[in-house]
């Protein structure tokens, strides 16, 4: 196993292999304001202090300052890994970090953190809101390459915003899927959020799709979210039929989901149903169901697993979370990603936590004789980016 | 991180911070008899040897003595931590431990173990049966403070024992909740045992409550347990409306429950429904669903998590269980408790396992550079008692 | 704790205690062919290369050779532990391993691996297909003893193959269960695969059984599998009434099952219903639900847990999986097994991973003072085989 270098130069001999971030989002063009920063460290709905109700979880008498979302594994990881890249001591106080961030300005902070991450390619889900860098701008800022992943729900919501009637809506969805298959590297679905993962596995019939689209368009307010289960299945099957990889949110996320309905094992019947179509399914995040995800990747040839925000949010414990994914997942089926969104810190933290976890886990296994050094290097290359390059045709 | 002192003096400089046991029960005034002692080490229904059927799980040919509930992580932890406080070698044989216990007598054993635990405040759920010390007596024996937590089901069962009719029963429940809110520090519910945690989230309507109370009172034998789901929801909502913390059993316990129906994630819709009322919800125990509990604490501002009997019963593995809770739970949302009941050993074991686990986990994270030493000390203070003091207004 | 000897001699002073493999299957009489070997390393349905579609998960550009099921924890464990027994370097390339295997021939490979495993007794589920060694032949090849475990579904399918009508089918089932109870050491059920584990707990009535048998026999093609839930419950209750141990598949296996329906906690009501009958229930594998299995073993006197294929398939992580089983499971309720099937490598890998995991876990707990050395030795003896010898009357 290559030793983790102090100043990583991706691709340099002896360095950790260059990373492919197979699932991420854009970062803000400007900001966030210091008081809003910690809202990007949590999946909770966040209102900056003074604008909403006082947050439970603050403990002023302990430390003189209110506890914040900086007091989490992710918050500690940001202070550890990102502070030095901005010229500060690791674990400097949040206030110093935010002040330095404001002093440097968003473009400089973004460029520094992205270039320090060792990520050579980004696959960007462009379906999230906000004034975000485009994939091309992200690539430029990081001196890397970037490709698009199309979020199916956003595609359908855009089609609904523009559609005159049900027929034109469904025609536009078909056309948009077809067009995306030419330009994007894969699809992404958040059906976990909208319906849970216990889907009727079969594709819906045409009349069923029309009836569901009629209902949804009739009741929808402009900008309204798609959560109709028939239309969700229609989208999933449309994506599967293109043969491109389909990324599926599983496991934890923000409080809009019911976590117990996001267990990837609930997808089992859908996984079986789409097997003949050949499209790879990539299970995102998976936490805390990473062992079940590993089982699915082990027994279904077209299933892959990723860890996404699970490493970033568990910080000092990322090693154990990654280790559980490495129990059953065949080593050629596991993919690195950061799920970064909004702030560039999440790219650096996700990348460093993965590198550290992978390096130390495999170093320990080599030390105990369980793995050979060359296998450890080979598996690290696959997970870091080799498998993603093959899967997405980069 | 403070070094764990050989003879802890809570509050002394460099010592581990004083503990607040935010969920426990009373201990027996006298006894238990030696042959009944191991029944307090297990959540199984226990019949002392010779009085019931031979227990499977005994293995006479292995050791000359039948395997007992001493042959568990908790049993080993009791012999490790409690024997020295009674003047014996750690890991002395169970027989020696029981003989020494009988020799010293219950009050002496209780006083020694409680005072050695480093617990400075107890929040006592007074709803369990047995000839137990009151919170005041527990406090005196431990040279500490104690406060009451009122168990909702016991409150309702007492009201039913005394009620002339449905109207007077419901009036008495309302009055008892109101009165408890003045004198107690919080409420506790074992709805997990009685109905499972997949509750209809909305509060029941008045006529629904009356009908359920009619049914229950008509069919109830004196002393009968409450398990009606409508009345359970009525109790939960009555407690939530007081604004006091509400402790909810989740995760493992005795065989009366279905563990898969005690996954705290099943509470998600209830958690959302009560959010506007401001009452903190404290998820107790959580094992083996501690990662899901951490998610709930991470995304819902009014949700807290505790570990209770999960550390005591996993003994040498307590560190890993605590570590999983420290993955997603914001550090100001995690609370120490022992869930001790019946025997004072459970206070000492719960306290020592927590201190050791917290000290060694954070020492390792500091060593690896993932946490700063001052953060480690600060988080240990929060979990040990700082957050509980704030939450319960101690 | 005894030090793990380089060349284990089971039973020798200071050596790890002799193992009883309480759940395994036969190995192939000849073969497998080299290109089919890796199919025995996975629970996935496997088609040797060139005969089926190209497998996703292969990554030719990483290493020059396609990734295979050798690139799993189990594959690495086979190369680590088995290669030296065949005279090769640990972690030699898969091609070298397969070539050496072919050179030595199946009987020599089988004898070497079995005798190196340290397994002194095998309990063989004889209900799996293939040209397999019988229990007697396995015993001879291993210089050990072997006993039969009867698979209930196979027993019923054989009865159906031979039956003239419903009455004779049910009579034959009864007779076969009775006869098996005289000759075998226990029963095994794969109801997890056929119906999931959320069973109606009560035994079915006679007319219900007859109606279900009518339906099944009428629709069945020769060789057809039993999956009728009424007949499954009839088989389970027939086995329980013999008082012999009943092994139940739980947790992961091949893609025919829905893993979320194999959580052993789903058996809770059945476990309660059969408690009065005294038959021990042994939960097999349990992964990833090992903590729930430990809970069941902790609170129900007639429930035992095993780890089976969970250690073999998690390889370098076997220690953590075993550790989770040792959290709640009373130490006299946990049983070693390999679940080996088809290739003798699975016996050696299962045995070595268990020995290493058990030795290192308990050594660490002794080092930290959590366990005493004599307790560590005593618990290792129980889990390795002491409890199985008592439970199955060996």
CSV table of C-alpha atoms in Angstrom, one decimal, chain B residues 13-314:
chain,number,residue,atom,x,y,z
B,13,UNK,CA,-9.0,18.5,38.5
B,14,UNK,CA,-8.0,16.1,35.7
B,15,UNK,CA,-10.7,13.6,36.7
B,16,UNK,CA,-13.4,12.5,34.4
B,17,UNK,CA,-16.4,14.8,34.7
B,18,UNK,CA,-19.1,14.0,37.2
B,19,UNK,CA,-21.9,11.9,35.7
B,20,UNK,CA,-25.6,12.5,35.4
B,21,UNK,CA,-27.4,9.2,35.0
B,22,UNK,CA,-30.4,10.4,33.0
B,23,UNK,CA,-32.3,7.1,33.1
B,24,UNK,CA,-32.3,4.6,35.9
B,25,UNK,CA,-34.5,2.8,38.4
B,26,UNK,CA,-34.3,2.0,42.1
B,27,UNK,CA,-32.3,-0.8,43.7
B,28,UNK,CA,-33.6,-3.5,46.0
B,29,UNK,CA,-33.9,-2.6,49.7
B,30,UNK,CA,-32.6,-6.0,50.6
B,31,UNK,CA,-31.2,-9.0,48.7
B,32,UNK,CA,-31.3,-10.4,46.1
B,33,UNK,CA,-30.6,-13.9,47.4
B,34,UNK,CA,-27.4,-15.3,45.9
B,35,UNK,CA,-29.3,-17.8,43.7
B,36,UNK,CA,-31.5,-15.0,42.3
B,37,UNK,CA,-28.7,-12.6,41.7
B,38,UNK,CA,-27.9,-13.6,38.1
B,39,UNK,CA,-31.5,-13.0,37.2
B,40,UNK,CA,-30.7,-9.2,37.5
B,41,UNK,CA,-27.9,-9.7,34.9
B,42,UNK,CA,-30.2,-10.6,32.1
B,43,UNK,CA,-33.3,-9.3,30.3
B,44,UNK,CA,-34.5,-12.9,30.1
B,45,UNK,CA,-37.3,-14.2,32.4
B,46,UNK,CA,-35.3,-15.9,35.1
B,47,UNK,CA,-36.1,-18.7,37.4
B,48,UNK,CA,-33.4,-19.6,40.0
B,49,UNK,CA,-32.0,-23.0,39.5
B,50,UNK,CA,-33.9,-25.9,41.1
B,51,UNK,CA,-37.1,-24.0,41.1
B,52,UNK,CA,-37.8,-24.2,37.4
B,53,UNK,CA,-36.7,-26.3,34.4
B,54,UNK,CA,-33.1,-26.8,33.7
B,55,UNK,CA,-31.9,-24.0,31.6
B,56,UNK,CA,-30.5,-24.6,28.1
B,57,UNK,CA,-27.2,-22.8,27.7
B,58,UNK,CA,-25.6,-24.6,30.7
B,59,UNK,CA,-22.5,-26.6,29.8
B,60,UNK,CA,-21.5,-28.6,32.8
B,61,UNK,CA,-18.8,-30.6,31.1
B,62,UNK,CA,-16.9,-27.5,30.1
B,63,UNK,CA,-16.1,-26.1,33.5
B,64,UNK,CA,-17.5,-28.2,36.3
B,65,UNK,CA,-20.2,-25.6,36.9
B,66,UNK,CA,-23.3,-24.9,34.8
B,67,UNK,CA,-23.0,-21.9,32.5
B,68,UNK,CA,-25.1,-19.1,33.9
B,69,UNK,CA,-26.0,-15.5,33.1
B,70,UNK,CA,-22.6,-14.6,34.6
B,71,UNK,CA,-21.2,-16.0,31.3
B,72,UNK,CA,-22.1,-12.9,29.4
B,73,UNK,CA,-20.4,-9.6,28.7
B,74,UNK,CA,-22.4,-8.0,31.6
B,75,UNK,CA,-21.5,-10.9,34.0
B,76,UNK,CA,-17.8,-10.5,33.1
B,77,UNK,CA,-18.0,-6.7,33.6
B,78,UNK,CA,-19.6,-7.1,37.0
B,79,UNK,CA,-16.8,-9.4,38.1
B,80,UNK,CA,-14.2,-7.0,36.7
B,81,UNK,CA,-15.4,-3.7,38.0
B,82,UNK,CA,-17.4,-4.5,41.2
B,83,UNK,CA,-15.3,-7.2,42.8
B,84,UNK,CA,-12.5,-4.7,43.7
B,85,UNK,CA,-15.0,-2.3,45.3
B,86,UNK,CA,-16.1,-5.1,47.6
B,87,UNK,CA,-12.4,-6.0,48.4
B,88,UNK,CA,-12.0,-8.9,46.0
B,89,UNK,CA,-9.8,-9.6,43.1
B,90,UNK,CA,-11.2,-8.6,39.6
B,91,UNK,CA,-12.7,-11.6,37.9
B,92,UNK,CA,-13.0,-13.6,41.1
B,93,UNK,CA,-15.4,-16.6,40.8
B,94,UNK,CA,-19.1,-15.7,40.9
B,95,UNK,CA,-19.5,-17.8,44.1
B,96,UNK,CA,-16.9,-15.7,45.9
B,97,UNK,CA,-18.5,-12.5,44.7
B,98,UNK,CA,-22.0,-13.6,45.9
B,99,UNK,CA,-20.6,-14.8,49.2
B,100,UNK,CA,-18.8,-11.5,49.8
B,101,UNK,CA,-21.9,-9.6,48.9
B,102,UNK,CA,-24.0,-11.5,51.4
B,103,UNK,CA,-21.3,-11.0,54.1
B,104,UNK,CA,-21.3,-7.2,53.6
B,105,UNK,CA,-25.0,-6.9,53.4
B,106,UNK,CA,-27.2,-5.0,51.0
B,107,UNK,CA,-26.8,-1.4,52.4
B,108,UNK,CA,-23.1,-1.6,52.6
B,109,UNK,CA,-22.8,-3.1,49.1
B,110,UNK,CA,-25.2,-0.5,47.7
B,111,UNK,CA,-23.4,2.4,49.3
B,112,UNK,CA,-19.9,1.3,48.2
B,113,UNK,CA,-20.9,0.6,44.6
B,114,UNK,CA,-23.0,3.8,44.2
B,115,UNK,CA,-20.3,6.0,45.7
B,116,UNK,CA,-17.7,4.4,43.5
B,117,UNK,CA,-19.7,5.1,40.4
B,118,UNK,CA,-18.9,8.8,40.1
B,119,UNK,CA,-22.6,9.5,39.5
B,120,UNK,CA,-23.5,12.9,40.9
B,121,UNK,CA,-27.2,13.0,39.9
B,122,UNK,CA,-29.8,10.4,39.2
B,123,UNK,CA,-33.0,10.7,37.1
B,124,UNK,CA,-35.1,7.9,38.4
B,125,UNK,CA,-38.0,6.3,36.5
B,126,UNK,CA,-40.2,5.3,39.5
B,127,UNK,CA,-42.6,3.1,37.5
B,128,UNK,CA,-41.0,-0.3,38.0
B,129,UNK,CA,-42.1,-2.8,40.6
B,130,UNK,CA,-40.1,-4.2,43.6
B,131,UNK,CA,-39.2,-3.2,47.1
B,132,UNK,CA,-36.9,-0.5,45.8
B,133,UNK,CA,-35.1,2.5,47.3
B,134,UNK,CA,-36.9,5.7,46.6
B,135,UNK,CA,-35.1,8.4,44.6
B,136,UNK,CA,-34.3,10.2,47.9
B,137,UNK,CA,-32.9,7.1,49.5
B,138,UNK,CA,-30.8,6.4,46.4
B,139,UNK,CA,-29.5,9.9,46.6
B,140,UNK,CA,-28.6,9.5,50.2
B,141,UNK,CA,-26.9,6.2,49.7
B,142,UNK,CA,-24.9,7.6,46.8
B,143,UNK,CA,-24.2,11.0,48.4
B,144,UNK,CA,-25.7,12.5,45.2
B,145,UNK,CA,-28.9,14.2,44.0
B,146,UNK,CA,-31.9,12.4,42.6
B,147,UNK,CA,-35.0,13.5,40.7
B,148,UNK,CA,-38.0,11.7,39.4
B,149,UNK,CA,-39.0,10.7,35.9
B,150,UNK,CA,-42.7,9.7,35.7
B,151,UNK,CA,-43.6,6.6,33.7
B,152,UNK,CA,-46.8,7.3,31.8
B,153,UNK,CA,-48.1,3.8,31.7
B,154,UNK,CA,-47.8,3.4,35.5
B,155,UNK,CA,-49.5,6.7,35.9
B,156,UNK,CA,-52.5,5.5,33.8
B,157,UNK,CA,-52.6,2.1,35.5
B,158,UNK,CA,-52.7,3.8,38.9
B,159,UNK,CA,-55.5,6.1,37.7
B,160,UNK,CA,-57.4,3.0,36.4
B,161,UNK,CA,-57.0,1.2,39.7
B,162,UNK,CA,-58.6,4.1,41.5
B,163,UNK,CA,-61.2,5.3,39.0
B,164,UNK,CA,-65.0,5.0,39.4
B,165,UNK,CA,-65.7,5.4,35.7
B,166,UNK,CA,-64.2,6.5,32.4
B,167,UNK,CA,-64.7,10.2,33.1
B,168,UNK,CA,-63.0,10.1,36.4
B,169,UNK,CA,-60.2,7.9,35.0
B,170,UNK,CA,-59.4,10.4,32.2
B,171,UNK,CA,-59.7,13.4,34.6
B,172,UNK,CA,-57.3,11.7,37.0
B,173,UNK,CA,-54.8,11.0,34.1
B,174,UNK,CA,-54.9,14.7,33.1
B,175,UNK,CA,-54.5,15.8,36.7
B,176,UNK,CA,-51.6,13.3,37.3
B,177,UNK,CA,-49.8,14.5,34.2
B,178,UNK,CA,-50.2,18.1,35.3
B,179,UNK,CA,-49.1,17.4,38.8
B,180,UNK,CA,-46.1,15.4,37.6
B,181,UNK,CA,-45.0,18.2,35.3
B,182,UNK,CA,-44.7,20.3,38.5
B,183,UNK,CA,-42.7,17.8,40.5
B,184,UNK,CA,-40.8,15.6,38.0
B,185,UNK,CA,-38.1,16.3,35.5
B,186,UNK,CA,-39.6,14.4,32.6
B,187,UNK,CA,-41.8,11.6,31.5
B,188,UNK,CA,-41.0,8.1,30.3
B,189,UNK,CA,-43.0,5.8,28.0
B,190,UNK,CA,-42.7,2.1,27.3
B,191,UNK,CA,-45.0,2.2,24.4
B,192,UNK,CA,-42.3,0.2,22.5
B,193,UNK,CA,-43.2,-2.8,24.7
B,194,UNK,CA,-47.0,-2.3,24.7
B,195,UNK,CA,-47.7,-1.4,21.0
B,196,UNK,CA,-44.4,-1.2,19.2
B,197,UNK,CA,-43.2,2.2,17.8
B,198,UNK,CA,-45.1,2.4,14.5
B,199,UNK,CA,-47.6,4.7,16.0
B,200,UNK,CA,-50.4,6.7,14.3
B,201,UNK,CA,-48.7,10.1,14.7
B,202,UNK,CA,-51.6,12.4,15.3
B,203,UNK,CA,-53.2,12.9,18.7
B,204,UNK,CA,-56.4,10.9,19.2
B,205,UNK,CA,-59.7,12.8,19.3
B,206,UNK,CA,-61.7,13.1,22.5
B,207,UNK,CA,-64.4,10.6,21.5
B,208,UNK,CA,-61.8,8.2,20.4
B,209,UNK,CA,-60.1,8.5,23.8
B,210,UNK,CA,-63.3,8.0,25.6
B,211,UNK,CA,-64.2,4.9,23.6
B,212,UNK,CA,-60.8,3.4,24.2
B,213,UNK,CA,-60.9,4.1,27.9
B,214,UNK,CA,-64.4,2.5,28.1
B,215,UNK,CA,-63.1,-0.6,26.4
B,216,UNK,CA,-60.0,-0.8,28.5
B,217,UNK,CA,-61.6,-0.2,31.9
B,218,UNK,CA,-64.4,-2.7,31.1
B,219,UNK,CA,-62.0,-5.5,30.2
B,220,UNK,CA,-59.2,-4.7,32.7
B,221,UNK,CA,-58.4,-6.9,35.7
B,222,UNK,CA,-57.0,-5.0,38.7
B,223,UNK,CA,-53.3,-4.3,38.1
B,224,UNK,CA,-53.7,-5.0,34.4
B,225,UNK,CA,-51.3,-3.3,32.0
B,226,UNK,CA,-52.1,-0.6,29.6
B,227,UNK,CA,-51.5,-1.6,26.0
B,228,UNK,CA,-54.3,0.2,24.2
B,229,UNK,CA,-52.7,2.2,21.3
B,230,UNK,CA,-55.2,5.0,21.5
B,231,UNK,CA,-54.6,5.5,25.2
B,232,UNK,CA,-50.9,5.2,24.7
B,233,UNK,CA,-51.0,8.0,22.1
B,234,UNK,CA,-53.2,10.1,24.5
B,235,UNK,CA,-50.5,9.7,27.2
B,236,UNK,CA,-47.7,10.6,24.8
B,237,UNK,CA,-49.4,13.7,23.6
B,238,UNK,CA,-50.4,14.7,27.1
B,239,UNK,CA,-46.7,14.5,28.1
B,240,UNK,CA,-45.5,16.4,25.0
B,241,UNK,CA,-47.9,19.2,25.7
B,242,UNK,CA,-46.2,19.9,29.0
B,243,UNK,CA,-43.0,20.7,27.2
B,244,UNK,CA,-40.9,18.5,29.5
B,245,UNK,CA,-38.5,15.9,28.1
B,246,UNK,CA,-40.1,12.7,27.1
B,247,UNK,CA,-38.0,9.5,27.3
B,248,UNK,CA,-39.0,6.7,25.0
B,249,UNK,CA,-37.8,3.1,25.3
B,250,UNK,CA,-36.3,2.0,22.0
B,251,UNK,CA,-34.2,-1.0,21.1
B,252,UNK,CA,-33.6,-4.1,23.2
B,253,UNK,CA,-35.1,-5.1,26.5
B,254,UNK,CA,-36.9,-8.1,27.9
B,255,UNK,CA,-38.7,-10.7,25.8
B,256,UNK,CA,-42.0,-9.0,26.2
B,257,UNK,CA,-41.1,-6.8,23.3
B,258,UNK,CA,-40.6,-7.5,19.5
B,259,UNK,CA,-37.2,-6.0,18.9
B,260,UNK,CA,-37.9,-5.2,15.3
B,261,UNK,CA,-40.9,-3.1,16.3
B,262,UNK,CA,-38.7,-1.1,18.6
B,263,UNK,CA,-36.5,0.5,15.9
B,264,UNK,CA,-36.5,4.2,16.8
B,265,UNK,CA,-36.9,5.0,13.0
B,266,UNK,CA,-40.5,3.7,13.3
B,267,UNK,CA,-41.1,6.9,15.5
B,268,UNK,CA,-40.2,9.2,12.5
B,269,UNK,CA,-43.8,10.3,11.8
B,270,UNK,CA,-44.5,10.9,15.5
B,271,UNK,CA,-41.3,12.8,15.8
B,272,UNK,CA,-42.4,15.1,13.0
B,273,UNK,CA,-45.9,15.5,14.4
B,274,UNK,CA,-44.7,16.7,17.8
B,275,UNK,CA,-41.9,18.9,16.6
B,276,UNK,CA,-43.9,22.1,16.9
B,277,UNK,CA,-44.6,21.5,20.6
B,278,UNK,CA,-41.0,21.9,21.6
B,279,UNK,CA,-40.8,19.0,24.0
B,280,UNK,CA,-37.4,17.2,23.7
B,281,UNK,CA,-37.7,13.5,22.9
B,282,UNK,CA,-35.0,11.2,24.3
B,283,UNK,CA,-34.5,7.9,22.6
B,284,UNK,CA,-33.3,5.4,25.3
B,285,UNK,CA,-31.0,2.4,24.7
B,286,UNK,CA,-31.4,2.2,20.9
B,287,UNK,CA,-29.4,-1.0,20.5
B,288,UNK,CA,-28.9,-2.4,17.9
B,289,UNK,CA,-30.5,0.5,16.1
B,290,UNK,CA,-28.0,3.1,17.4
B,291,UNK,CA,-27.1,4.4,14.0
B,292,UNK,CA,-30.7,5.1,13.1
B,293,UNK,CA,-31.1,6.9,16.4
B,294,UNK,CA,-28.1,9.0,15.6
B,295,UNK,CA,-29.7,9.9,12.3
B,296,UNK,CA,-32.9,11.1,14.1
B,297,UNK,CA,-30.8,13.1,16.6
B,298,UNK,CA,-28.9,14.6,13.7
B,299,UNK,CA,-31.8,15.8,11.6
B,300,UNK,CA,-34.5,16.6,14.2
B,301,UNK,CA,-33.6,19.4,16.6
B,302,UNK,CA,-35.8,18.1,19.4
B,303,UNK,CA,-34.4,14.5,19.4
B,304,UNK,CA,-31.7,13.3,21.7
B,305,UNK,CA,-30.2,9.8,22.1
B,306,UNK,CA,-28.9,7.8,25.1
B,307,UNK,CA,-27.3,4.3,25.4
B,308,UNK,CA,-28.7,3.0,28.7
B,309,UNK,CA,-28.4,-0.7,29.1
B,310,UNK,CA,-26.6,-1.0,25.7
B,311,UNK,CA,-23.2,-0.4,27.2
B,312,UNK,CA,-23.7,-2.5,30.3
B,313,UNK,CA,-24.9,-5.5,28.4
B,314,UNK,CA,-22.2,-5.4,25.8
